[in-house]
PDB file of C-alpha atoms and ligand atoms in Angstrom:
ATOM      1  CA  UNK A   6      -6.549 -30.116 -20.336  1.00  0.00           C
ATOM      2  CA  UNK A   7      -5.393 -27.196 -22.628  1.00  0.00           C
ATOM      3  CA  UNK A   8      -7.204 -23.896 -22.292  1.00  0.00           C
ATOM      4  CA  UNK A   9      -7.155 -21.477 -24.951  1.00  0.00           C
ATOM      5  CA  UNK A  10      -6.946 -17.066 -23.827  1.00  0.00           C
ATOM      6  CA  UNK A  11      -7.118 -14.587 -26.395  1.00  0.00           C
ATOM      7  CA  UNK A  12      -7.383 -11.087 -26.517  1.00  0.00           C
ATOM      8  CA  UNK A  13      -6.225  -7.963 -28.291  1.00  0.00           C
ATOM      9  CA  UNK A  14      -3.253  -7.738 -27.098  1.00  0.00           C
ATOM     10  CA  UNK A  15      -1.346  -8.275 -23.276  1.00  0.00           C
ATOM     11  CA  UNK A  16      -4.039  -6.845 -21.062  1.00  0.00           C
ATOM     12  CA  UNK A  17      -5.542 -10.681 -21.380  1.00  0.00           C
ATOM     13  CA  UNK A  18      -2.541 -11.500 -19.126  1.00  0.00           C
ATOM     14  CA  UNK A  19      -4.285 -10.514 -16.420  1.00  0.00           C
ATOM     15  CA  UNK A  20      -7.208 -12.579 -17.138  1.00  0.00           C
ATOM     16  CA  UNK A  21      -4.250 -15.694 -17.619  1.00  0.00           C
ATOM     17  CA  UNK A  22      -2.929 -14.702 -14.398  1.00  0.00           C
ATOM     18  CA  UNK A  23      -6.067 -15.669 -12.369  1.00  0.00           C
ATOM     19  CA  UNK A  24      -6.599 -18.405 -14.477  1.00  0.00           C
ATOM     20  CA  UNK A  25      -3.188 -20.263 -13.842  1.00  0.00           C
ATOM     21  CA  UNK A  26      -3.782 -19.332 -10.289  1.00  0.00           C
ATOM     22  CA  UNK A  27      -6.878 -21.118 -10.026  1.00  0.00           C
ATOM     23  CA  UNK A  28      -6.041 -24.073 -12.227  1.00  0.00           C
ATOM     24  CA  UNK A  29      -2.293 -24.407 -11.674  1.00  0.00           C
ATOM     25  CA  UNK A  30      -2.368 -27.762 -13.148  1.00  0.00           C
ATOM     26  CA  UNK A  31      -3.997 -27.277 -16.364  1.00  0.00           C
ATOM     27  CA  UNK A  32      -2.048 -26.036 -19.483  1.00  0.00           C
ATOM     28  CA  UNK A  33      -2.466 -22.345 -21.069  1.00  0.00           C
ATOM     29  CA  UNK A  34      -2.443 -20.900 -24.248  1.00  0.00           C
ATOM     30  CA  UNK A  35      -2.404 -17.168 -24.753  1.00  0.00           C
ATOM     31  CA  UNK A  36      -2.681 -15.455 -27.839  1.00  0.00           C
ATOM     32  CA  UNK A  37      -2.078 -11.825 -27.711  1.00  0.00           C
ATOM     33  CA  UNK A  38      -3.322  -9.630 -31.102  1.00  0.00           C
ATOM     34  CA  UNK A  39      -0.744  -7.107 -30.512  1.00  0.00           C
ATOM     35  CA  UNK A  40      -0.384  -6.504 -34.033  1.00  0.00           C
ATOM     36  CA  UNK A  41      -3.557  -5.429 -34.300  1.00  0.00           C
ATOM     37  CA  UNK A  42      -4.375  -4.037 -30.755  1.00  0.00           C
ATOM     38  CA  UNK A  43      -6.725  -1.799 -29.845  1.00  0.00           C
ATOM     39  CA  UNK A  44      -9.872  -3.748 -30.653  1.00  0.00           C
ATOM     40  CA  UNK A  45     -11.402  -0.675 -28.578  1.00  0.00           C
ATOM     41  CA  UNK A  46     -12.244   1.265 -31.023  1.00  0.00           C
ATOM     42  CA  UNK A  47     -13.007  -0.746 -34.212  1.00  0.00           C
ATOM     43  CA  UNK A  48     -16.551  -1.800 -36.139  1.00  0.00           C
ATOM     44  CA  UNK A  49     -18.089  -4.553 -34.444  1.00  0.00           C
ATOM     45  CA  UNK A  50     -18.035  -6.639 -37.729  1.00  0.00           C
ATOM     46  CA  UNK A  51     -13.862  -5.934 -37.405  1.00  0.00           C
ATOM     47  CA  UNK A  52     -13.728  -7.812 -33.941  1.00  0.00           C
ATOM     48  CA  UNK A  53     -16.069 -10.237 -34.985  1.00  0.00           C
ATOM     49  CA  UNK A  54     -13.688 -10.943 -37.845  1.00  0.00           C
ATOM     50  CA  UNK A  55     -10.280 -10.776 -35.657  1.00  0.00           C
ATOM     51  CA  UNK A  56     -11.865 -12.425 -32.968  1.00  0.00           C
ATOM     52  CA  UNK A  57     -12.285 -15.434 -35.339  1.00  0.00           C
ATOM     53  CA  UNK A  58      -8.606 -15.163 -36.787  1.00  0.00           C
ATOM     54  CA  UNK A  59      -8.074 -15.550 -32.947  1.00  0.00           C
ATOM     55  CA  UNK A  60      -9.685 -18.421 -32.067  1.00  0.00           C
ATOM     56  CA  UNK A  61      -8.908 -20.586 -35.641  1.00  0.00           C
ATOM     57  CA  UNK A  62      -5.263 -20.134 -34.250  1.00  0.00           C
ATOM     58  CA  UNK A  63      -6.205 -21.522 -30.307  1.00  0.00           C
ATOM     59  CA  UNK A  64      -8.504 -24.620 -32.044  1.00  0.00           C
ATOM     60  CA  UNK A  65      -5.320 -25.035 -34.380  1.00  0.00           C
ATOM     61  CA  UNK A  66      -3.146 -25.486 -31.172  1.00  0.00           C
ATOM     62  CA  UNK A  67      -5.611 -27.960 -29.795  1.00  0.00           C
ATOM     63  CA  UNK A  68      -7.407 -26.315 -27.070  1.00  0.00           C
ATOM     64  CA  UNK A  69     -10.641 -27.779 -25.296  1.00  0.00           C
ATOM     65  CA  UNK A  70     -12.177 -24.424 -24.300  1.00  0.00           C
ATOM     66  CA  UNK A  71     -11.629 -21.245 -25.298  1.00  0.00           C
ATOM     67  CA  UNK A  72     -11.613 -17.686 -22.954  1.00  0.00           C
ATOM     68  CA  UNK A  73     -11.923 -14.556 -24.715  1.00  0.00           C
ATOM     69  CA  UNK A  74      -9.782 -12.824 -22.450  1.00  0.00           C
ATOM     70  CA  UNK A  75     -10.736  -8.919 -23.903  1.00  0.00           C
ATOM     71  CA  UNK A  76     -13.775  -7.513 -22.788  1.00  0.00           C
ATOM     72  CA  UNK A  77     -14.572  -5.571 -26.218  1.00  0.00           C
ATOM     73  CA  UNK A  78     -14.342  -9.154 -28.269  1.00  0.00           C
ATOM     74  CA  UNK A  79     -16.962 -10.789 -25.672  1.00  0.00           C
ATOM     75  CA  UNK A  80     -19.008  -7.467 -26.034  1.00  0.00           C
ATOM     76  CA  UNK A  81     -19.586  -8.234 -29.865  1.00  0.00           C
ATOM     77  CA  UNK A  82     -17.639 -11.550 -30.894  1.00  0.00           C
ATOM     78  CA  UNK A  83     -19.041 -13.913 -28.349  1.00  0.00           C
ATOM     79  CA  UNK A  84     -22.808 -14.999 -29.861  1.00  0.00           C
ATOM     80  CA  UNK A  85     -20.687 -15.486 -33.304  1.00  0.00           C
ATOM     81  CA  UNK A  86     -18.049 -17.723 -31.454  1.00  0.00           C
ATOM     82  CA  UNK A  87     -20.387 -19.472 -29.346  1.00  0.00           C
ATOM     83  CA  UNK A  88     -21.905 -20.642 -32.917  1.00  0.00           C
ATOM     84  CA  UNK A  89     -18.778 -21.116 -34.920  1.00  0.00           C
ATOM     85  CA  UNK A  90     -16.392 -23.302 -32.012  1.00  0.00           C
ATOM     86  CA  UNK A  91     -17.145 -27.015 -31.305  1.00  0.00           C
ATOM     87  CA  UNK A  92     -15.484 -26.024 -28.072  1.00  0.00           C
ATOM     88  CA  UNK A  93     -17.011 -24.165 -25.021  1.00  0.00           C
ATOM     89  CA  UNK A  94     -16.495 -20.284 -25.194  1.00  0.00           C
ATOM     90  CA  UNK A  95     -16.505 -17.966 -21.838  1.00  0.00           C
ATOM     91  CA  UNK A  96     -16.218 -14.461 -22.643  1.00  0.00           C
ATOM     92  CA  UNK A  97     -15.819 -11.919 -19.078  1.00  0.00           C
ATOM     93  CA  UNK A  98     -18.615  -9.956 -19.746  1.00  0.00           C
ATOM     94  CA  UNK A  99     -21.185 -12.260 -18.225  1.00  0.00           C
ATOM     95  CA  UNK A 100     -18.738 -13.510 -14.860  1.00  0.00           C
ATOM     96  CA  UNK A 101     -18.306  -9.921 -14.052  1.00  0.00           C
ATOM     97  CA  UNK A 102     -22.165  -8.797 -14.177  1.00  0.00           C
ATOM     98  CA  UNK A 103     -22.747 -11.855 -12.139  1.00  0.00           C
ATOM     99  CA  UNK A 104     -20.234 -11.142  -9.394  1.00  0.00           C
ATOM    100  CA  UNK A 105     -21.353  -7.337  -9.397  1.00  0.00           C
ATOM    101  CA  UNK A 106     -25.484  -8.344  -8.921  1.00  0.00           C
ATOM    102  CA  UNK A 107     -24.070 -10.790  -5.601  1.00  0.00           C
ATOM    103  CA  UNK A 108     -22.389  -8.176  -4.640  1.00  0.00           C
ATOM    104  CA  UNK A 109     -24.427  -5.175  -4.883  1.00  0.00           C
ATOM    105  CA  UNK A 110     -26.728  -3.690  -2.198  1.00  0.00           C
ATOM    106  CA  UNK A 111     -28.352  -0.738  -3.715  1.00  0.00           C
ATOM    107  CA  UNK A 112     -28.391  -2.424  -7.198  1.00  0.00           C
ATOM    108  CA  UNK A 113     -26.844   0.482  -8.399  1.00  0.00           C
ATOM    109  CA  UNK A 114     -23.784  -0.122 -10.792  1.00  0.00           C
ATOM    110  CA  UNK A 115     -20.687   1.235 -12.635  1.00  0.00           C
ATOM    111  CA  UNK A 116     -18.944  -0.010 -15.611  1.00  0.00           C
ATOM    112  CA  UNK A 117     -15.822   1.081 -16.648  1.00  0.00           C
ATOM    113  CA  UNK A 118     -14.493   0.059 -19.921  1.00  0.00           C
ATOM    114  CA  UNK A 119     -12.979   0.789 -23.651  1.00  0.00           C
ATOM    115  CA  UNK A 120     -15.319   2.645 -25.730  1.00  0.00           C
ATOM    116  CA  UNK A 121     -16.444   0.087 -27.529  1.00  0.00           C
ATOM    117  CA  UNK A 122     -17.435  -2.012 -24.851  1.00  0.00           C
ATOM    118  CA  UNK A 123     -19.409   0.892 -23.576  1.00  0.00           C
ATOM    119  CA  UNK A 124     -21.433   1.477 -26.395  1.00  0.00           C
ATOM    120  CA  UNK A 125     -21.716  -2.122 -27.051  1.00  0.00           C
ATOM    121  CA  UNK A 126     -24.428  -2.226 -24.013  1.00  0.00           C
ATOM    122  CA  UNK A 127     -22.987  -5.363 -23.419  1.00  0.00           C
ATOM    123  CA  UNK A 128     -22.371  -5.167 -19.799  1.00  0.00           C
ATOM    124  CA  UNK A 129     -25.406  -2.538 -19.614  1.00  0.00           C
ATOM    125  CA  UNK A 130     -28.000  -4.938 -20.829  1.00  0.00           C
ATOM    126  CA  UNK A 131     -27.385  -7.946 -19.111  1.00  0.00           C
ATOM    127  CA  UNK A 132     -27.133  -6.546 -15.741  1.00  0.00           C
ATOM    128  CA  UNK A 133     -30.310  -3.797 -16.703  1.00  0.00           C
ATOM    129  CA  UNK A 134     -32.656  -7.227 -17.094  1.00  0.00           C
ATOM    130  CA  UNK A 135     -31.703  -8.195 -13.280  1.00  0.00           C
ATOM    131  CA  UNK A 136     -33.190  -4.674 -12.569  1.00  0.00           C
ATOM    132  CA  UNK A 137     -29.974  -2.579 -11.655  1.00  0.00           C
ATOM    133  CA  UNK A 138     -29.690   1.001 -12.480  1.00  0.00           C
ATOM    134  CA  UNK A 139     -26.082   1.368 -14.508  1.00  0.00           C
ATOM    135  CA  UNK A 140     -23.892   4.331 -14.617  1.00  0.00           C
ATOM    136  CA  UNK A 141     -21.093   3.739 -17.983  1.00  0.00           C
ATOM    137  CA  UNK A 142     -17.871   5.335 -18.595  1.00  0.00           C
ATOM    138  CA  UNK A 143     -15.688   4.884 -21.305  1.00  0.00           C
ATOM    139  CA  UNK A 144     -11.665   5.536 -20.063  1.00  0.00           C
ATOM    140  CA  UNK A 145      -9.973   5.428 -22.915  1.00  0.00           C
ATOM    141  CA  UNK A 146      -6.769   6.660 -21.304  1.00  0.00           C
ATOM    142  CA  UNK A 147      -6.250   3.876 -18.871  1.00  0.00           C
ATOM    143  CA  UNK A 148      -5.256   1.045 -21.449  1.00  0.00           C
ATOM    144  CA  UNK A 149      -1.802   3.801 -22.566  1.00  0.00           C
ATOM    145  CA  UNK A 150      -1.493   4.389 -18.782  1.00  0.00           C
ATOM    146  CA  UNK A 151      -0.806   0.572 -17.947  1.00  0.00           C
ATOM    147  CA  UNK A 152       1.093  -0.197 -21.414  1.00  0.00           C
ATOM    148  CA  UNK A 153       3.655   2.578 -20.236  1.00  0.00           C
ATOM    149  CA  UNK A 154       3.449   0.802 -16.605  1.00  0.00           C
ATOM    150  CA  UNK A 155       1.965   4.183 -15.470  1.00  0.00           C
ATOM    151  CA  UNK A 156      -0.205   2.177 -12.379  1.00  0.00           C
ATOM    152  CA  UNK A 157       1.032   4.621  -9.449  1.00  0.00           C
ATOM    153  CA  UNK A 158       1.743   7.991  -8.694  1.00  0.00           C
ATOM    154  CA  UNK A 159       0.314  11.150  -9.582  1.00  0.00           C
ATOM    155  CA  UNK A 160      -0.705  11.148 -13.364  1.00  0.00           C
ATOM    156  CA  UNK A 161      -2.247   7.439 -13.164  1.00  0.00           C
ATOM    157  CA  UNK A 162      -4.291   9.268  -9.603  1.00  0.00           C
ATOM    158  CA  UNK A 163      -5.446  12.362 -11.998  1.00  0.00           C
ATOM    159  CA  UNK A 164      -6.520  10.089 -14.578  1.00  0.00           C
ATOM    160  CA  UNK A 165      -8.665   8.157 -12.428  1.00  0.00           C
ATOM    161  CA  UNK A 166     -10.003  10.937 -10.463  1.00  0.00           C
ATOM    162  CA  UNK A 167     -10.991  12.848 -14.174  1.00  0.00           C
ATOM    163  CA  UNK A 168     -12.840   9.780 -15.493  1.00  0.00           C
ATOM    164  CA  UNK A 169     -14.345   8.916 -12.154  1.00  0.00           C
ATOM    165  CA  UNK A 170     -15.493  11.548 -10.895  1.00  0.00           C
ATOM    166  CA  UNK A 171     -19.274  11.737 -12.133  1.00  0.00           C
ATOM    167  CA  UNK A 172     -19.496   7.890 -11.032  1.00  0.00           C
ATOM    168  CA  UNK A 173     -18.238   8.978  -7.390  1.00  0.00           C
ATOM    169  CA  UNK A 174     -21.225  11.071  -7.012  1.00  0.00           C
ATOM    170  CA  UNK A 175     -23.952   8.841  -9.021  1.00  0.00           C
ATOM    171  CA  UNK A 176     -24.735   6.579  -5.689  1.00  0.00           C
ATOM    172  CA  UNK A 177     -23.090   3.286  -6.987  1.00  0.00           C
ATOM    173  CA  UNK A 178     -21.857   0.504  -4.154  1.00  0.00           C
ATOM    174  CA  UNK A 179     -20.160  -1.739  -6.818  1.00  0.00           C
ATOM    175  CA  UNK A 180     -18.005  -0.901  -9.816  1.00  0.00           C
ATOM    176  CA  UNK A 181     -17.006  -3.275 -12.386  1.00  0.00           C
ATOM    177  CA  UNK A 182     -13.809  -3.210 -14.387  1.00  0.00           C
ATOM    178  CA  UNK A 183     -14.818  -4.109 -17.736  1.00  0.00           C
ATOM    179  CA  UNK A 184     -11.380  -4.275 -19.640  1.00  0.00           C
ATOM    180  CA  UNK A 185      -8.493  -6.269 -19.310  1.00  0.00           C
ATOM    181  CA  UNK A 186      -6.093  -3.554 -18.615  1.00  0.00           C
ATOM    182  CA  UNK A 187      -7.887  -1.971 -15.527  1.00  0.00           C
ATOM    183  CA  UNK A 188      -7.125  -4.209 -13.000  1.00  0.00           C
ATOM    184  CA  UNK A 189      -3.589  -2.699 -12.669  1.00  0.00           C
ATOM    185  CA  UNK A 190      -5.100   0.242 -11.810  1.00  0.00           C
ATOM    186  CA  UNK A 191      -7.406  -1.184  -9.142  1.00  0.00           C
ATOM    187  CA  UNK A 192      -5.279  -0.024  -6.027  1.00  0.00           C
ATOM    188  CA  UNK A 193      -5.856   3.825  -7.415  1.00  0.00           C
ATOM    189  CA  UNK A 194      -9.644   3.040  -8.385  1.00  0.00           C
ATOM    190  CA  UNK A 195     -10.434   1.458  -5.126  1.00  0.00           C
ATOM    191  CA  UNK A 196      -8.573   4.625  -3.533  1.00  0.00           C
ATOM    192  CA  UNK A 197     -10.097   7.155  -5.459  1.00  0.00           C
ATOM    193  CA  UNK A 198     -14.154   5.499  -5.148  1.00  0.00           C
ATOM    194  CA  UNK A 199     -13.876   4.948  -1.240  1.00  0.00           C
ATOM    195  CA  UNK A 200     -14.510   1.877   0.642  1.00  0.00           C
ATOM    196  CA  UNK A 201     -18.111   2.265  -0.133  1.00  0.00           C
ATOM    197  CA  UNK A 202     -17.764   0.978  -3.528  1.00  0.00           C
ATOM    198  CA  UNK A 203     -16.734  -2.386  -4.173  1.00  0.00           C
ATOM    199  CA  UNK A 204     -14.601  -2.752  -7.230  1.00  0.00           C
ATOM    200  CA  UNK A 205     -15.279  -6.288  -9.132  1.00  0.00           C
ATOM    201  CA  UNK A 206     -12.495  -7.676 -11.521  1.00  0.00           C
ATOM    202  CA  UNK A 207     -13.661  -9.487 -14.251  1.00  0.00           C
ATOM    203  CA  UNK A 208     -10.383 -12.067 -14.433  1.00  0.00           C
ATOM    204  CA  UNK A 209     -11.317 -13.690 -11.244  1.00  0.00           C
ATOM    205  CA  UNK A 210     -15.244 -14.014 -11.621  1.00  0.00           C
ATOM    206  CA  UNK A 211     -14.303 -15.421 -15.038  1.00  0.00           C
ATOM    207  CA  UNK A 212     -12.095 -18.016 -13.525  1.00  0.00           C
ATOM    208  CA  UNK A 213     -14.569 -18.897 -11.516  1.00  0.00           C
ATOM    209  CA  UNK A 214     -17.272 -19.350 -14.090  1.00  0.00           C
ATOM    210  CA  UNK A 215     -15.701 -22.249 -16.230  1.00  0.00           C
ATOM    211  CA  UNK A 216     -14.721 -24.329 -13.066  1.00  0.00           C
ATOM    212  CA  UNK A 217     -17.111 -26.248 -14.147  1.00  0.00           C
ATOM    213  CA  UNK A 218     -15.730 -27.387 -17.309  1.00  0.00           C
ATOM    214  CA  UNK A 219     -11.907 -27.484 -16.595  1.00  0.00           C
ATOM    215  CA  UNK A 220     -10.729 -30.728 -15.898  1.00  0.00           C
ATOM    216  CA  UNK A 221      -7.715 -29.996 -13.666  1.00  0.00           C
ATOM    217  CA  UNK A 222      -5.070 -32.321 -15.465  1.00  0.00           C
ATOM    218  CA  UNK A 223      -2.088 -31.401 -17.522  1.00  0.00           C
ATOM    219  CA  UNK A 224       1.624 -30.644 -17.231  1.00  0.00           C
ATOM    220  CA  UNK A 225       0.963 -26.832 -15.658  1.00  0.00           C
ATOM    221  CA  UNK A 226       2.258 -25.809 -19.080  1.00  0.00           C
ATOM    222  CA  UNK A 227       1.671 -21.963 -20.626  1.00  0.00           C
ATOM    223  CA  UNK A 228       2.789 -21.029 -24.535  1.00  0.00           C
ATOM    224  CA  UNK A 229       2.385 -17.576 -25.420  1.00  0.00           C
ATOM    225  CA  UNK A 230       1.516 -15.960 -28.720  1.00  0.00           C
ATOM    226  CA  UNK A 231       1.788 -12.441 -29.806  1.00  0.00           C
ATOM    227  CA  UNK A 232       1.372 -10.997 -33.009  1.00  0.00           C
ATOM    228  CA  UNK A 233       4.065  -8.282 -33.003  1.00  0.00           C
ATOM    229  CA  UNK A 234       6.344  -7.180 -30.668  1.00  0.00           C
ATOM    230  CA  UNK A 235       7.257  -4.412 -29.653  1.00  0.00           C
ATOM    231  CA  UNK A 236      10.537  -3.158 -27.579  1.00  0.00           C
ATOM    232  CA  UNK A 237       8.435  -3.361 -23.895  1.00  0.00           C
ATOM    233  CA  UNK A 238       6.673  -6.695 -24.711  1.00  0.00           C
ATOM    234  CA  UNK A 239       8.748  -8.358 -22.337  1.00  0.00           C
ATOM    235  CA  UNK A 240       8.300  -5.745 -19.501  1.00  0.00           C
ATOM    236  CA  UNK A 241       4.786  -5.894 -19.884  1.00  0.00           C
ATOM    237  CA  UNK A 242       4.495  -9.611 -20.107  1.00  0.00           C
ATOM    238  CA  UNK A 243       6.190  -9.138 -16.525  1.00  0.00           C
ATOM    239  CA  UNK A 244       3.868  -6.600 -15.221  1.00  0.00           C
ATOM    240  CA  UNK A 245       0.383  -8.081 -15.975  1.00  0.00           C
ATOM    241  CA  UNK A 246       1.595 -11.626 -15.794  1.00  0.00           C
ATOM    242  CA  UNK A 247       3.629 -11.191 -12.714  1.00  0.00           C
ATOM    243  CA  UNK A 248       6.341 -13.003 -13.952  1.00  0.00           C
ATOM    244  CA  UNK A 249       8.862 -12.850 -16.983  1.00  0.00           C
ATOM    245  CA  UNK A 250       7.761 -15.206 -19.598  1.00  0.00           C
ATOM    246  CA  UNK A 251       8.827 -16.322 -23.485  1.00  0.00           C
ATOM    247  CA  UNK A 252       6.835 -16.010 -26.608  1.00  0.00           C
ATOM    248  CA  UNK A 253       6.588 -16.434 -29.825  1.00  0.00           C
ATOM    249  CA  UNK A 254       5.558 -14.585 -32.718  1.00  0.00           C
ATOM    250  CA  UNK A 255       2.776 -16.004 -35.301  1.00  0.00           C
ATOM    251  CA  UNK A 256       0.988 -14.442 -37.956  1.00  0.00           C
ATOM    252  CA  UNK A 257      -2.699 -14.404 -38.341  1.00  0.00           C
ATOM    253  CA  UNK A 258      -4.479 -16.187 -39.569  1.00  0.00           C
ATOM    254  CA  UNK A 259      -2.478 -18.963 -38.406  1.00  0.00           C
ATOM    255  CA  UNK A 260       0.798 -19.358 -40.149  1.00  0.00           C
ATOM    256  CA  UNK A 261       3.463 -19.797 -37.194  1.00  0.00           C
TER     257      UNK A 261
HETATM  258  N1  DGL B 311      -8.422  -5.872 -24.321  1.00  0.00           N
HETATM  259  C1  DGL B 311      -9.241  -4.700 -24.477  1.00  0.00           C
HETATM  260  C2  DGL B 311     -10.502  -4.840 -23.606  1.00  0.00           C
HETATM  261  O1  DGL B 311     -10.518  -5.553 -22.618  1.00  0.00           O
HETATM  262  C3  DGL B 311      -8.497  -3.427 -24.135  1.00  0.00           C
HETATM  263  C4  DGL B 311      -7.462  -3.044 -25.161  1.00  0.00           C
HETATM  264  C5  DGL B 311      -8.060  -2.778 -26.527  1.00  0.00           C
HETATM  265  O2  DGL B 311      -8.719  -1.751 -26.735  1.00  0.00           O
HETATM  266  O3  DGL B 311      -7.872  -3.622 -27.396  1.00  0.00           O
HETATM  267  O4  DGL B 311     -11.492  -4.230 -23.908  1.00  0.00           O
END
């Protein structure tokens, strides 16, 4: 089976990453937008419309289901997808609110994500109809943290402590990471919000949810895709992949 994983850029990696993990046998293809990255603070109607580009280039490479890896494109691409591909479509919006209503006590939740996806309500509303109170912050600083591989030491620790400091106090026992990006930062976050507060990772609840429609066969294959690169693509291919990988470069829409 081929899977298709898009998102605005690398961050999706880390989505990949749990994704080959849990379905080492099945065969990957990642499309990173990095010509066009950060979706985070565009229109709606302009990730709709590169979210599209996106996927035209996955269906043209053959995939059976599609993951929309970046958590801004599932916040307003993912109804228009879900419509437009003769495929099934999992965005990591909905895994991550699912995992963070098993796991909270005190129904009382934090989202962390790009702007965007903030004021997108996306993660607000779905997990606001299953009755739990949500506290949002948009940390727009995080995504530049990781792309410079700032994930430890002191100004990665400041950042998070600046950002998360009003959702420390506002009584929350689970905290979801809603961008791509932020689980490289999870060590710090976990630190900083004290053991009190369980910190939920959208790339493994979304691995989870389409184990139902993977069909674990293939040749434990993975292309990658970007559309530009830039001098530390290949370092941070390594860091959010975990391992050094090729690519190739394509244009969008769709003209290798
Ligand atoms: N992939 C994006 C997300 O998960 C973060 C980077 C961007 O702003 O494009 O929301």
């Amino acid at each position: 089976m081929k899977i298709g994983v898009f998102d605005s850029g690398v961050g999706g990696l880390t989505v990949l990453k749990a994704l080959r993990e849990r379905y080492p046998e099945v065969d990957f293809v990642y499309l990173g937008d990095t010509a066009r990255v950060p979706y985070g603070n565009r229109s709606p109607q302009t990730v709709i419309r590169y979210s599209l580009e996106c996927v035209e280039f996955l269906m043209g490479e053959g995939v059976e289901l599609v993951v929309v890896a970046c958590n801004t494109a599932s916040s307003y691409a993912l109804e228009v997808l879900e419509e437009t591909l003769p495929v099934p479509v999992f965005g990591v919006v909905e895994p991550g609110v699912k995992c963070a209503l098993k796991t909270t006590k005190n129904k009382k939740v934090g989202v962390v994500g790009t702007r965007a996806t903030v004021s997108s309500g996306a993660y607000k509303r779905l997990l606001e109809k299953e009755g739990a109170e949500v506290f949002q912050k948009a940390c727009p600083l995080f995504v530049p943290l990781v792309e410079e591989g700032l994930i430890e030491g002191e100004i990665p620790k400041r950042v998070v402590a600046y950002y998360l400091e009003d959702l420390k106090e506002s009584g929350i026992d689970t905290l979801i990471l809603g961008c791509t990006h932020y689980p490289l930062l999870k060590p710090l976050i976990e630190d900083f919000m004290g053991p009190q507060v369980k910190v939920i990772d959208s790339a493994q609840s979304t691995a989870l949810e389409i184990e139902a429609h993977v069909l674990r066969e293939g040749s434990a294959s993975f292309e990658l895709y970007f559309t530009d690169e830039s001098p530390s693509l290949g370092f941070l291919i390594e860091l959010l992949l975990g391992e050094p990988a090729e690519y190739k470069r394509v244009s969008l829409p769709c003209k290798v």
